mmCIF file of C-alpha atoms in Angstrom:
data_model
loop_
_atom_site.group_PDB
_atom_site.id
_atom_site.type_symbol
_atom_site.label_atom_id
_atom_site.label_comp_id
_atom_site.label_asym_id
_atom_site.label_seq_id
_atom_site.Cartn_x
_atom_site.Cartn_y
_atom_site.Cartn_z
ATOM 1 C CA MET M 1 -30.920 24.747 -6.919
ATOM 2 C CA VAL M 2 -30.664 27.580 -9.114
ATOM 3 C CA ILE M 3 -28.249 30.644 -7.935
ATOM 4 C CA MET M 4 -28.461 33.735 -9.732
ATOM 5 C CA SER M 5 -27.363 36.840 -7.209
ATOM 6 C CA LYS M 6 -24.711 38.069 -9.494
ATOM 7 C CA GLN M 7 -27.631 39.226 -12.097
ATOM 8 C CA TYR M 8 -29.115 41.876 -9.414
ATOM 9 C CA PRO M 9 -28.320 44.980 -8.398
ATOM 10 C CA LYS M 10 -26.659 45.945 -4.604
ATOM 11 C CA MET M 11 -28.829 43.893 -1.574
ATOM 12 C CA GLU M 12 -29.668 47.905 -0.337
ATOM 13 C CA GLN M 13 -31.848 48.656 -3.281
ATOM 14 C CA PHE M 14 -34.068 45.693 -1.947
ATOM 15 C CA CYS M 15 -36.997 45.865 0.341
ATOM 16 C CA VAL M 16 -36.420 43.800 3.655
ATOM 17 C CA VAL M 17 -39.140 42.920 6.381
ATOM 18 C CA ASN M 18 -38.833 40.825 9.629
ATOM 19 C CA SER M 19 -39.889 37.507 8.871
ATOM 20 C CA SER M 20 -41.105 36.389 12.502
ATOM 21 C CA GLN M 21 -44.503 35.755 12.826
ATOM 22 C CA SER M 22 -46.432 35.042 16.288
ATOM 23 C CA THR M 23 -49.907 33.916 14.716
ATOM 24 C CA ASN M 24 -51.186 30.224 14.903
ATOM 25 C CA THR M 25 -53.988 30.967 11.918
ATOM 26 C CA LEU M 26 -54.772 27.667 9.946
ATOM 27 C CA ILE M 27 -54.693 28.554 6.082
ATOM 28 C CA PRO M 28 -58.443 27.006 4.976
ATOM 29 C CA LEU M 29 -57.989 23.475 3.294
ATOM 30 C CA ILE M 30 -60.807 22.499 1.244
ATOM 31 C CA ASP M 31 -61.358 18.803 -0.483
ATOM 32 C CA LEU M 32 -62.635 19.310 -3.787
ATOM 33 C CA SER M 33 -64.249 16.062 -3.727
ATOM 34 C CA GLN M 34 -66.220 16.241 -0.733
ATOM 35 C CA PRO M 35 -69.858 16.937 -0.725
ATOM 36 C CA ASP M 36 -69.558 20.139 1.712
ATOM 37 C CA SER M 37 -66.964 21.621 -0.131
ATOM 38 C CA LYS M 38 -69.424 24.765 -1.362
ATOM 39 C CA SER M 39 -69.944 26.110 1.797
ATOM 40 C CA CYS M 40 -66.234 25.738 2.740
ATOM 41 C CA LEU M 41 -65.459 27.517 -0.500
ATOM 42 C CA VAL M 42 -67.989 30.283 0.316
ATOM 43 C CA LYS M 43 -67.032 30.697 4.004
ATOM 44 C CA ALA M 44 -63.252 30.941 3.036
ATOM 45 C CA CYS M 45 -63.401 33.495 0.317
ATOM 46 C CA GLU M 46 -65.600 35.375 2.900
ATOM 47 C CA GLU M 47 -63.057 35.453 6.129
ATOM 48 C CA PHE M 48 -59.742 34.893 4.377
ATOM 49 C CA GLY M 49 -59.784 35.341 0.270
ATOM 50 C CA PHE M 50 -57.192 32.418 0.325
ATOM 51 C CA PHE M 51 -57.509 28.562 0.545
ATOM 52 C CA LYS M 52 -55.699 25.317 -0.537
ATOM 53 C CA VAL M 53 -57.728 22.514 -2.351
ATOM 54 C CA ILE M 54 -56.724 18.965 -3.027
ATOM 55 C CA ASN M 55 -58.164 16.145 -4.584
ATOM 56 C CA HIS M 56 -58.095 18.955 -7.911
ATOM 57 C CA GLY M 57 -58.018 16.296 -10.485
ATOM 58 C CA ILE M 58 -54.711 18.128 -11.888
ATOM 59 C CA PRO M 59 -52.507 15.454 -13.717
ATOM 60 C CA THR M 60 -49.057 15.639 -11.788
ATOM 61 C CA GLU M 61 -47.271 15.133 -15.143
ATOM 62 C CA PHE M 62 -48.843 18.179 -16.142
ATOM 63 C CA ILE M 63 -47.391 20.008 -13.163
ATOM 64 C CA SER M 64 -43.858 18.189 -13.499
ATOM 65 C CA ARG M 65 -43.279 18.779 -16.794
ATOM 66 C CA LEU M 66 -44.146 22.405 -16.966
ATOM 67 C CA GLU M 67 -41.864 22.743 -13.691
ATOM 68 C CA SER M 68 -38.819 20.981 -15.409
ATOM 69 C CA LYS M 69 -39.233 23.125 -18.352
ATOM 70 C CA ALA M 70 -39.211 26.273 -16.122
ATOM 71 C CA ILE M 71 -35.971 25.269 -13.900
ATOM 72 C CA LYS M 72 -34.389 24.655 -17.584
ATOM 73 C CA PHE M 73 -35.046 28.453 -18.927
ATOM 74 C CA PHE M 74 -34.194 30.262 -15.144
ATOM 75 C CA SER M 75 -30.958 27.879 -15.339
ATOM 76 C CA SER M 76 -30.108 29.340 -18.661
ATOM 77 C CA PRO M 77 -27.567 32.004 -18.767
ATOM 78 C CA MET M 78 -28.848 35.665 -18.638
ATOM 79 C CA CYS M 79 -28.451 36.437 -21.964
ATOM 80 C CA GLU M 80 -30.452 33.823 -23.751
ATOM 81 C CA LYS M 81 -33.466 34.521 -21.375
ATOM 82 C CA GLU M 82 -33.480 38.406 -22.069
ATOM 83 C CA LYS M 83 -33.980 37.092 -25.930
ATOM 84 C CA ALA M 84 -37.226 36.250 -24.297
ATOM 85 C CA GLY M 85 -37.744 39.667 -23.087
ATOM 86 C CA PRO M 86 -38.875 42.674 -22.386
ATOM 87 C CA PRO M 87 -42.078 41.706 -20.764
ATOM 88 C CA ASN M 88 -44.235 44.046 -22.639
ATOM 89 C CA PRO M 89 -46.472 43.432 -21.721
ATOM 90 C CA VAL M 90 -45.471 39.493 -22.068
ATOM 91 C CA GLY M 91 -42.214 37.813 -21.956
ATOM 92 C CA TYR M 92 -39.251 37.657 -19.685
ATOM 93 C CA GLY M 93 -38.703 40.060 -16.481
ATOM 94 C CA ASN M 94 -35.883 40.524 -14.053
ATOM 95 C CA LYS M 95 -36.420 42.335 -10.562
ATOM 96 C CA SER M 96 -38.585 44.937 -12.143
ATOM 97 C CA ILE M 97 -41.968 44.435 -11.310
ATOM 98 C CA GLY M 98 -44.429 46.846 -13.715
ATOM 99 C CA ARG M 99 -43.978 50.368 -14.365
ATOM 100 C CA ASN M 100 -43.884 51.845 -11.565
ATOM 101 C CA GLY M 101 -40.490 51.677 -9.485
ATOM 102 C CA ASP M 102 -41.402 48.181 -7.713
ATOM 103 C CA VAL M 103 -38.439 46.136 -7.295
ATOM 104 C CA GLY M 104 -38.389 42.317 -6.326
ATOM 105 C CA TRP M 105 -35.939 39.430 -5.793
ATOM 106 C CA VAL M 106 -37.493 37.626 -8.651
ATOM 107 C CA GLU M 107 -37.619 36.698 -12.521
ATOM 108 C CA TYR M 108 -40.502 35.991 -14.146
ATOM 109 C CA LEU M 109 -42.275 35.036 -17.478
ATOM 110 C CA LEU M 110 -45.416 36.654 -18.185
ATOM 111 C CA LEU M 111 -47.786 34.693 -21.369
ATOM 112 C CA SER M 112 -50.941 35.070 -22.596
ATOM 113 C CA THR M 113 -53.308 32.473 -22.583
ATOM 114 C CA ASN M 114 -54.575 33.057 -25.615
ATOM 115 C CA SER M 115 -51.291 33.176 -28.048
ATOM 116 C CA GLU M 116 -49.174 30.761 -29.169
ATOM 117 C CA ASN M 117 -46.699 33.102 -30.437
ATOM 118 C CA ASP M 118 -45.840 33.742 -26.710
ATOM 119 C CA CYS M 119 -44.006 30.267 -26.459
ATOM 120 C CA GLN M 120 -41.726 30.622 -29.276
ATOM 121 C CA ARG M 121 -39.162 32.815 -27.869
ATOM 122 C CA ILE M 122 -39.085 30.920 -24.553
ATOM 123 C CA ALA M 123 -38.715 27.576 -26.615
ATOM 124 C CA SER M 124 -35.610 28.286 -28.461
ATOM 125 C CA VAL M 125 -34.088 29.314 -24.881
ATOM 126 C CA VAL M 126 -34.712 25.468 -23.463
ATOM 127 C CA GLY M 127 -33.856 23.991 -26.936
ATOM 128 C CA GLU M 128 -37.050 22.944 -27.741
ATOM 129 C CA THR M 129 -39.391 23.131 -30.413
ATOM 130 C CA PRO M 130 -42.620 25.856 -29.868
ATOM 131 C CA GLU M 131 -44.809 23.211 -30.504
ATOM 132 C CA ASN M 132 -43.582 21.138 -28.084
ATOM 133 C CA PHE M 133 -43.109 24.140 -24.955
ATOM 134 C CA SER M 134 -46.823 24.934 -26.673
ATOM 135 C CA LEU M 135 -47.959 21.981 -25.893
ATOM 136 C CA CYS M 136 -46.696 21.621 -22.206
ATOM 137 C CA VAL M 137 -48.140 25.060 -21.453
ATOM 138 C CA ASN M 138 -51.127 24.730 -22.790
ATOM 139 C CA ASN M 139 -52.193 21.553 -21.111
ATOM 140 C CA TYR M 140 -51.309 22.805 -17.740
ATOM 141 C CA VAL M 141 -53.367 25.803 -18.447
ATOM 142 C CA LYS M 142 -56.171 24.015 -19.672
ATOM 143 C CA ALA M 143 -56.314 21.684 -16.627
ATOM 144 C CA VAL M 144 -56.223 24.734 -14.011
ATOM 145 C CA LYS M 145 -58.800 26.965 -15.872
ATOM 146 C CA LYS M 146 -60.706 24.106 -15.729
ATOM 147 C CA MET M 147 -60.617 23.704 -11.767
ATOM 148 C CA ALA M 148 -60.463 27.532 -11.579
ATOM 149 C CA CYS M 149 -64.475 27.426 -13.640
ATOM 150 C CA ASP M 150 -65.172 24.397 -11.206
ATOM 151 C CA ILE M 151 -64.927 26.296 -8.277
ATOM 152 C CA LEU M 152 -66.234 29.396 -9.797
ATOM 153 C CA GLU M 153 -69.686 27.594 -10.267
ATOM 154 C CA MET M 154 -69.781 25.939 -6.974
ATOM 155 C CA LEU M 155 -69.089 29.514 -5.538
ATOM 156 C CA ALA M 156 -71.893 30.718 -7.260
ATOM 157 C CA ASP M 157 -74.110 27.581 -5.953
ATOM 158 C CA GLY M 158 -72.750 28.449 -2.684
ATOM 159 C CA LEU M 159 -74.247 31.816 -3.023
ATOM 160 C CA MET M 160 -77.508 30.670 -4.528
ATOM 161 C CA ILE M 161 -77.182 32.380 -7.361
ATOM 162 C CA GLN M 162 -79.460 30.984 -10.362
ATOM 163 C CA GLN M 163 -76.883 31.588 -13.198
ATOM 164 C CA LYS M 164 -74.166 29.158 -11.793
ATOM 165 C CA ASN M 165 -71.909 30.359 -14.737
ATOM 166 C CA VAL M 166 -71.927 34.127 -14.007
ATOM 167 C CA PHE M 167 -68.161 33.923 -12.918
ATOM 168 C CA SER M 168 -66.948 31.021 -14.791
ATOM 169 C CA GLU M 169 -68.511 32.253 -18.312
ATOM 170 C CA LEU M 170 -65.923 35.505 -18.149
ATOM 171 C CA LEU M 171 -63.127 32.933 -18.233
ATOM 172 C CA MET M 172 -64.449 30.362 -20.681
ATOM 173 C CA ASP M 173 -65.136 33.385 -23.025
ATOM 174 C CA LYS M 174 -62.612 33.366 -26.205
ATOM 175 C CA GLN M 175 -61.575 36.808 -25.358
ATOM 176 C CA SER M 176 -60.894 36.110 -21.962
ATOM 177 C CA ASP M 177 -57.803 38.480 -20.826
ATOM 178 C CA SER M 178 -56.509 35.653 -18.470
ATOM 179 C CA VAL M 179 -52.510 35.540 -18.206
ATOM 180 C CA PHE M 180 -50.299 32.777 -16.747
ATOM 181 C CA ARG M 181 -46.849 33.381 -15.030
ATOM 182 C CA LEU M 182 -44.010 31.553 -14.120
ATOM 183 C CA ASN M 183 -41.855 33.045 -11.232
ATOM 184 C CA HIS M 184 -38.584 32.438 -9.942
ATOM 185 C CA TYR M 185 -37.353 33.220 -6.539
ATOM 186 C CA PRO M 186 -32.978 32.810 -6.150
ATOM 187 C CA PRO M 187 -32.164 31.799 -2.855
ATOM 188 C CA CYS M 188 -30.793 34.976 -1.129
ATOM 189 C CA PRO M 189 -29.176 35.602 2.658
ATOM 190 C CA VAL M 190 -31.320 37.037 5.715
ATOM 191 C CA LEU M 191 -30.173 40.204 6.870
ATOM 192 C CA HIS M 192 -30.117 40.391 10.268
ATOM 193 C CA GLY M 193 -32.842 38.331 10.920
ATOM 194 C CA LYS M 194 -34.945 39.946 8.218
ATOM 195 C CA ASN M 195 -35.844 38.400 4.470
ATOM 196 C CA LEU M 196 -35.459 40.046 1.217
ATOM 197 C CA ILE M 197 -38.751 41.071 -0.545
ATOM 198 C CA GLY M 198 -39.497 38.723 -3.666
ATOM 199 C CA PHE M 199 -42.562 40.218 -4.771
ATOM 200 C CA GLY M 200 -44.407 43.037 -2.395
ATOM 201 C CA GLU M 201 -47.557 42.960 -1.210
ATOM 202 C CA HIS M 202 -50.574 43.305 -3.479
ATOM 203 C CA THR M 203 -53.813 42.004 -4.581
ATOM 204 C CA ASP M 204 -54.641 40.382 -7.776
ATOM 205 C CA PRO M 205 -56.801 42.717 -9.871
ATOM 206 C CA GLN M 206 -58.408 39.513 -12.084
ATOM 207 C CA ILE M 207 -61.500 37.365 -10.872
ATOM 208 C CA ILE M 208 -59.248 34.778 -9.524
ATOM 209 C CA SER M 209 -56.179 33.123 -9.384
ATOM 210 C CA VAL M 210 -54.787 29.742 -9.101
ATOM 211 C CA LEU M 211 -51.127 28.915 -7.715
ATOM 212 C CA ARG M 212 -48.830 26.361 -7.298
ATOM 213 C CA SER M 213 -45.011 26.309 -6.213
ATOM 214 C CA ASN M 214 -42.043 24.174 -5.679
ATOM 215 C CA ASN M 215 -41.703 22.551 -1.800
ATOM 216 C CA THR M 216 -40.107 25.915 -0.986
ATOM 217 C CA SER M 217 -41.893 28.717 1.751
ATOM 218 C CA GLY M 218 -42.311 32.204 1.189
ATOM 219 C CA LEU M 219 -45.693 33.015 0.034
ATOM 220 C CA GLN M 220 -47.716 34.757 2.972
ATOM 221 C CA ILE M 221 -50.892 36.406 3.367
ATOM 222 C CA SER M 222 -52.140 39.332 5.037
ATOM 223 C CA LEU M 223 -55.432 39.069 7.785
ATOM 224 C CA LYS M 224 -58.278 41.862 8.200
ATOM 225 C CA GLU M 225 -56.317 42.968 11.121
ATOM 226 C CA GLY M 226 -53.091 43.517 8.695
ATOM 227 C CA SER M 227 -50.950 40.683 10.063
ATOM 228 C CA TRP M 228 -48.900 38.440 8.030
ATOM 229 C CA ILE M 229 -48.962 34.917 8.504
ATOM 230 C CA PRO M 230 -46.732 32.629 6.161
ATOM 231 C CA VAL M 231 -48.423 29.653 3.957
ATOM 232 C CA PRO M 232 -46.669 26.375 4.071
ATOM 233 C CA ALA M 233 -45.257 24.917 1.528
ATOM 234 C CA ASP M 234 -47.170 22.183 -0.722
ATOM 235 C CA GLN M 235 -46.211 21.189 -3.823
ATOM 236 C CA ASP M 236 -49.068 18.814 -4.504
ATOM 237 C CA SER M 237 -51.708 21.262 -4.089
ATOM 238 C CA PHE M 238 -53.275 24.413 -5.456
ATOM 239 C CA PHE M 239 -53.930 27.664 -3.582
ATOM 240 C CA ILE M 240 -56.793 29.834 -4.958
ATOM 241 C CA ASN M 241 -56.791 33.681 -4.457
ATOM 242 C CA VAL M 242 -59.953 35.675 -4.473
ATOM 243 C CA GLY M 243 -59.048 39.129 -7.438
ATOM 244 C CA ASP M 244 -60.211 42.204 -6.844
ATOM 245 C CA SER M 245 -63.206 41.721 -9.922
ATOM 246 C CA LEU M 246 -64.927 38.937 -7.708
ATOM 247 C CA GLN M 247 -64.693 41.020 -4.771
ATOM 248 C CA VAL M 248 -66.339 43.699 -6.665
ATOM 249 C CA MET M 249 -68.788 41.114 -8.335
ATOM 250 C CA THR M 250 -69.784 39.904 -4.664
ATOM 251 C CA ASN M 251 -70.506 43.268 -3.757
ATOM 252 C CA GLY M 252 -67.365 43.195 -0.866
ATOM 253 C CA ARG M 253 -68.914 39.687 0.151
ATOM 254 C CA PHE M 254 -65.696 37.735 -1.195
ATOM 255 C CA LYS M 255 -62.661 39.679 -0.386
ATOM 256 C CA SER M 256 -59.412 40.104 -2.629
ATOM 257 C CA VAL M 257 -57.025 38.590 -0.444
ATOM 258 C CA ARG M 258 -53.704 40.685 -0.051
ATOM 259 C CA HIS M 259 -50.362 38.904 -0.213
ATOM 260 C CA ARG M 260 -46.509 38.977 -0.317
ATOM 261 C CA VAL M 261 -43.493 36.483 -1.253
ATOM 262 C CA LEU M 262 -40.691 36.617 0.819
ATOM 263 C CA ALA M 263 -37.206 35.212 -0.541
ATOM 264 C CA ASN M 264 -35.618 32.052 0.913
ATOM 265 C CA SER M 265 -32.544 32.178 2.372
ATOM 266 C CA TYR M 266 -31.478 28.885 1.081
ATOM 267 C CA LYS M 267 -33.642 27.119 -1.873
ATOM 268 C CA SER M 268 -34.699 28.446 -5.252
ATOM 269 C CA ARG M 269 -38.801 28.822 -5.457
ATOM 270 C CA VAL M 270 -40.533 28.234 -8.504
ATOM 271 C CA SER M 271 -44.491 29.209 -8.631
ATOM 272 C CA MET M 272 -46.842 29.227 -11.483
ATOM 273 C CA ILE M 273 -49.981 31.071 -11.478
ATOM 274 C CA TYR M 274 -53.291 31.588 -13.856
ATOM 275 C CA PHE M 275 -54.752 34.660 -13.529
ATOM 276 C CA GLY M 276 -58.404 34.287 -15.205
ATOM 277 C CA GLY M 277 -59.628 37.517 -15.797
ATOM 278 C CA PRO M 278 -62.522 39.128 -17.947
ATOM 279 C CA PRO M 279 -62.651 39.822 -21.696
ATOM 280 C CA LEU M 280 -61.445 43.628 -21.598
ATOM 281 C CA SER M 281 -64.702 45.000 -22.618
ATOM 282 C CA GLU M 282 -66.804 43.592 -19.908
ATOM 283 C CA LYS M 283 -68.409 45.254 -17.652
ATOM 284 C CA ILE M 284 -67.444 44.909 -13.754
ATOM 285 C CA ALA M 285 -70.154 45.490 -10.849
ATOM 286 C CA PRO M 286 -71.629 43.789 -8.546
ATOM 287 C CA LEU M 287 -74.239 41.455 -9.213
ATOM 288 C CA PRO M 288 -77.817 42.233 -8.793
ATOM 289 C CA SER M 289 -78.720 39.129 -7.072
ATOM 290 C CA LEU M 290 -76.561 39.853 -4.732
ATOM 291 C CA LEU M 291 -77.956 43.128 -4.091
ATOM 292 C CA LYS M 292 -80.738 44.044 -0.819
ATOM 293 C CA GLU M 293 -81.996 46.817 -2.377
ATOM 294 C CA GLY M 294 -81.475 47.000 -6.491
ATOM 295 C CA ASN M 295 -78.702 49.228 -6.966
ATOM 296 C CA ASN M 296 -78.652 51.426 -3.889
ATOM 297 C CA ASN M 297 -76.676 49.403 -1.641
ATOM 298 C CA SER M 298 -73.981 49.164 -3.932
ATOM 299 C CA LEU M 299 -70.466 49.428 -2.924
ATOM 300 C CA TYR M 300 -68.959 50.129 -6.140
ATOM 301 C CA LYS M 301 -68.873 51.790 -9.695
ATOM 302 C CA GLU M 302 -69.859 50.084 -12.868
ATOM 303 C CA PHE M 303 -66.349 49.652 -15.204
ATOM 304 C CA THR M 304 -64.816 47.820 -17.595
ATOM 305 C CA TRP M 305 -61.938 45.376 -17.263
ATOM 306 C CA LEU M 306 -59.510 47.440 -19.940
ATOM 307 C CA GLU M 307 -60.501 50.704 -17.548
ATOM 308 C CA TYR M 308 -59.696 48.557 -14.504
ATOM 309 C CA LYS M 309 -56.570 47.200 -16.000
ATOM 310 C CA ARG M 310 -55.268 50.504 -17.465
ATOM 311 C CA SER M 311 -55.671 51.849 -13.820
ATOM 312 C CA ALA M 312 -53.756 49.104 -12.012
ATOM 313 C CA PHE M 313 -50.814 49.638 -14.594
ATOM 314 C CA LYS M 314 -50.758 53.236 -13.455
ATOM 315 C CA SER M 315 -50.326 52.184 -9.654
ATOM 316 C CA LYS M 316 -47.757 50.382 -7.209
ATOM 317 C CA LEU M 317 -48.023 47.041 -6.000
ATOM 318 C CA ALA M 318 -49.065 47.859 -2.975
ATOM 319 C CA ASP M 319 -51.801 50.520 -3.648
ATOM 320 C CA ASN M 320 -55.170 49.855 -2.832
ATOM 321 C CA ARG M 321 -56.459 49.857 -6.385
ATOM 322 C CA LEU M 322 -60.311 49.195 -5.735
ATOM 323 C CA CYS M 323 -60.741 52.482 -3.960
ATOM 324 C CA LEU M 324 -60.768 54.541 -6.749
ATOM 325 C CA PHE M 325 -64.063 52.584 -7.537
ATOM 326 C CA GLU M 326 -65.604 53.048 -4.728
ATOM 327 C CA LYS M 327 -68.788 54.681 -4.247
ATOM 328 C CA ILE M 328 -68.856 57.474 -1.931
ATOM 329 C CA THR M 329 -71.616 56.540 0.911
ATOM 330 C CA THR M 330 -73.268 59.266 2.999
ATOM 331 C CA SER M 331 -74.804 58.455 6.112
#
């Protein structure tokens, strides 16, 4: 257990929420080895924008090795960890999330998936060679990226899109603007029946997110009516988020899920997230094959990933980023 409360400001500066929940909604569970997984994936993306996958084929050793190195890094003295920061945009960050004043009970490492240089500063903190640390990160990222692409191709097939790699090719592109994030949520006390926010509510702007965490709870997703439901911890499975870009490309048929993380009272939570993004110059717009009458029923304006990324950086976590890119309809 890693306890780091002394490195954080006064408790009053953090947001608190009531953690009581009354819903019994079940998170969609999809076995990727089953023949009906395609239709199940589409349904989960339409109704939740979020689901859990099993029989994913990711080697257990890739997961355990990277988690072990993450724990070793976050257990290091603050003066050592700060050598890997600040996150500009990649590197080590502590409590501050983004550029607009959002704060959470979290520290993190943000890495580009296309650069070996990011690993050098981190490797020195955990006392390893950059090559060994980079290999560990790359093995994991390569495996989850393949799984993400397989899921995206099944989704395209389930939507009866002729080009099955229409989504996955954006992640496979050498210029793909994908990122990888390691989050650590130290234990924190409960305040009068409420919990501190570890990471505030938001949607992911990319195409798809692949999340894996240790066996500590805290993740919650928001249902359509606005209620929050907890996601039971499962260190052997992966959780998939639909991102804003995929919502746009499917013209709103798939939903980008709003989610947040509450800090745990007793245990540290370590999560590893792959954010699959398109190249910066890629134009994002509803696919013509998913529009009924040409572009007349498109819900979104066309934009490049760079334009959306810049807009997201200017916003706060809880903002509805897509509203700036929605078409105004007249009836």
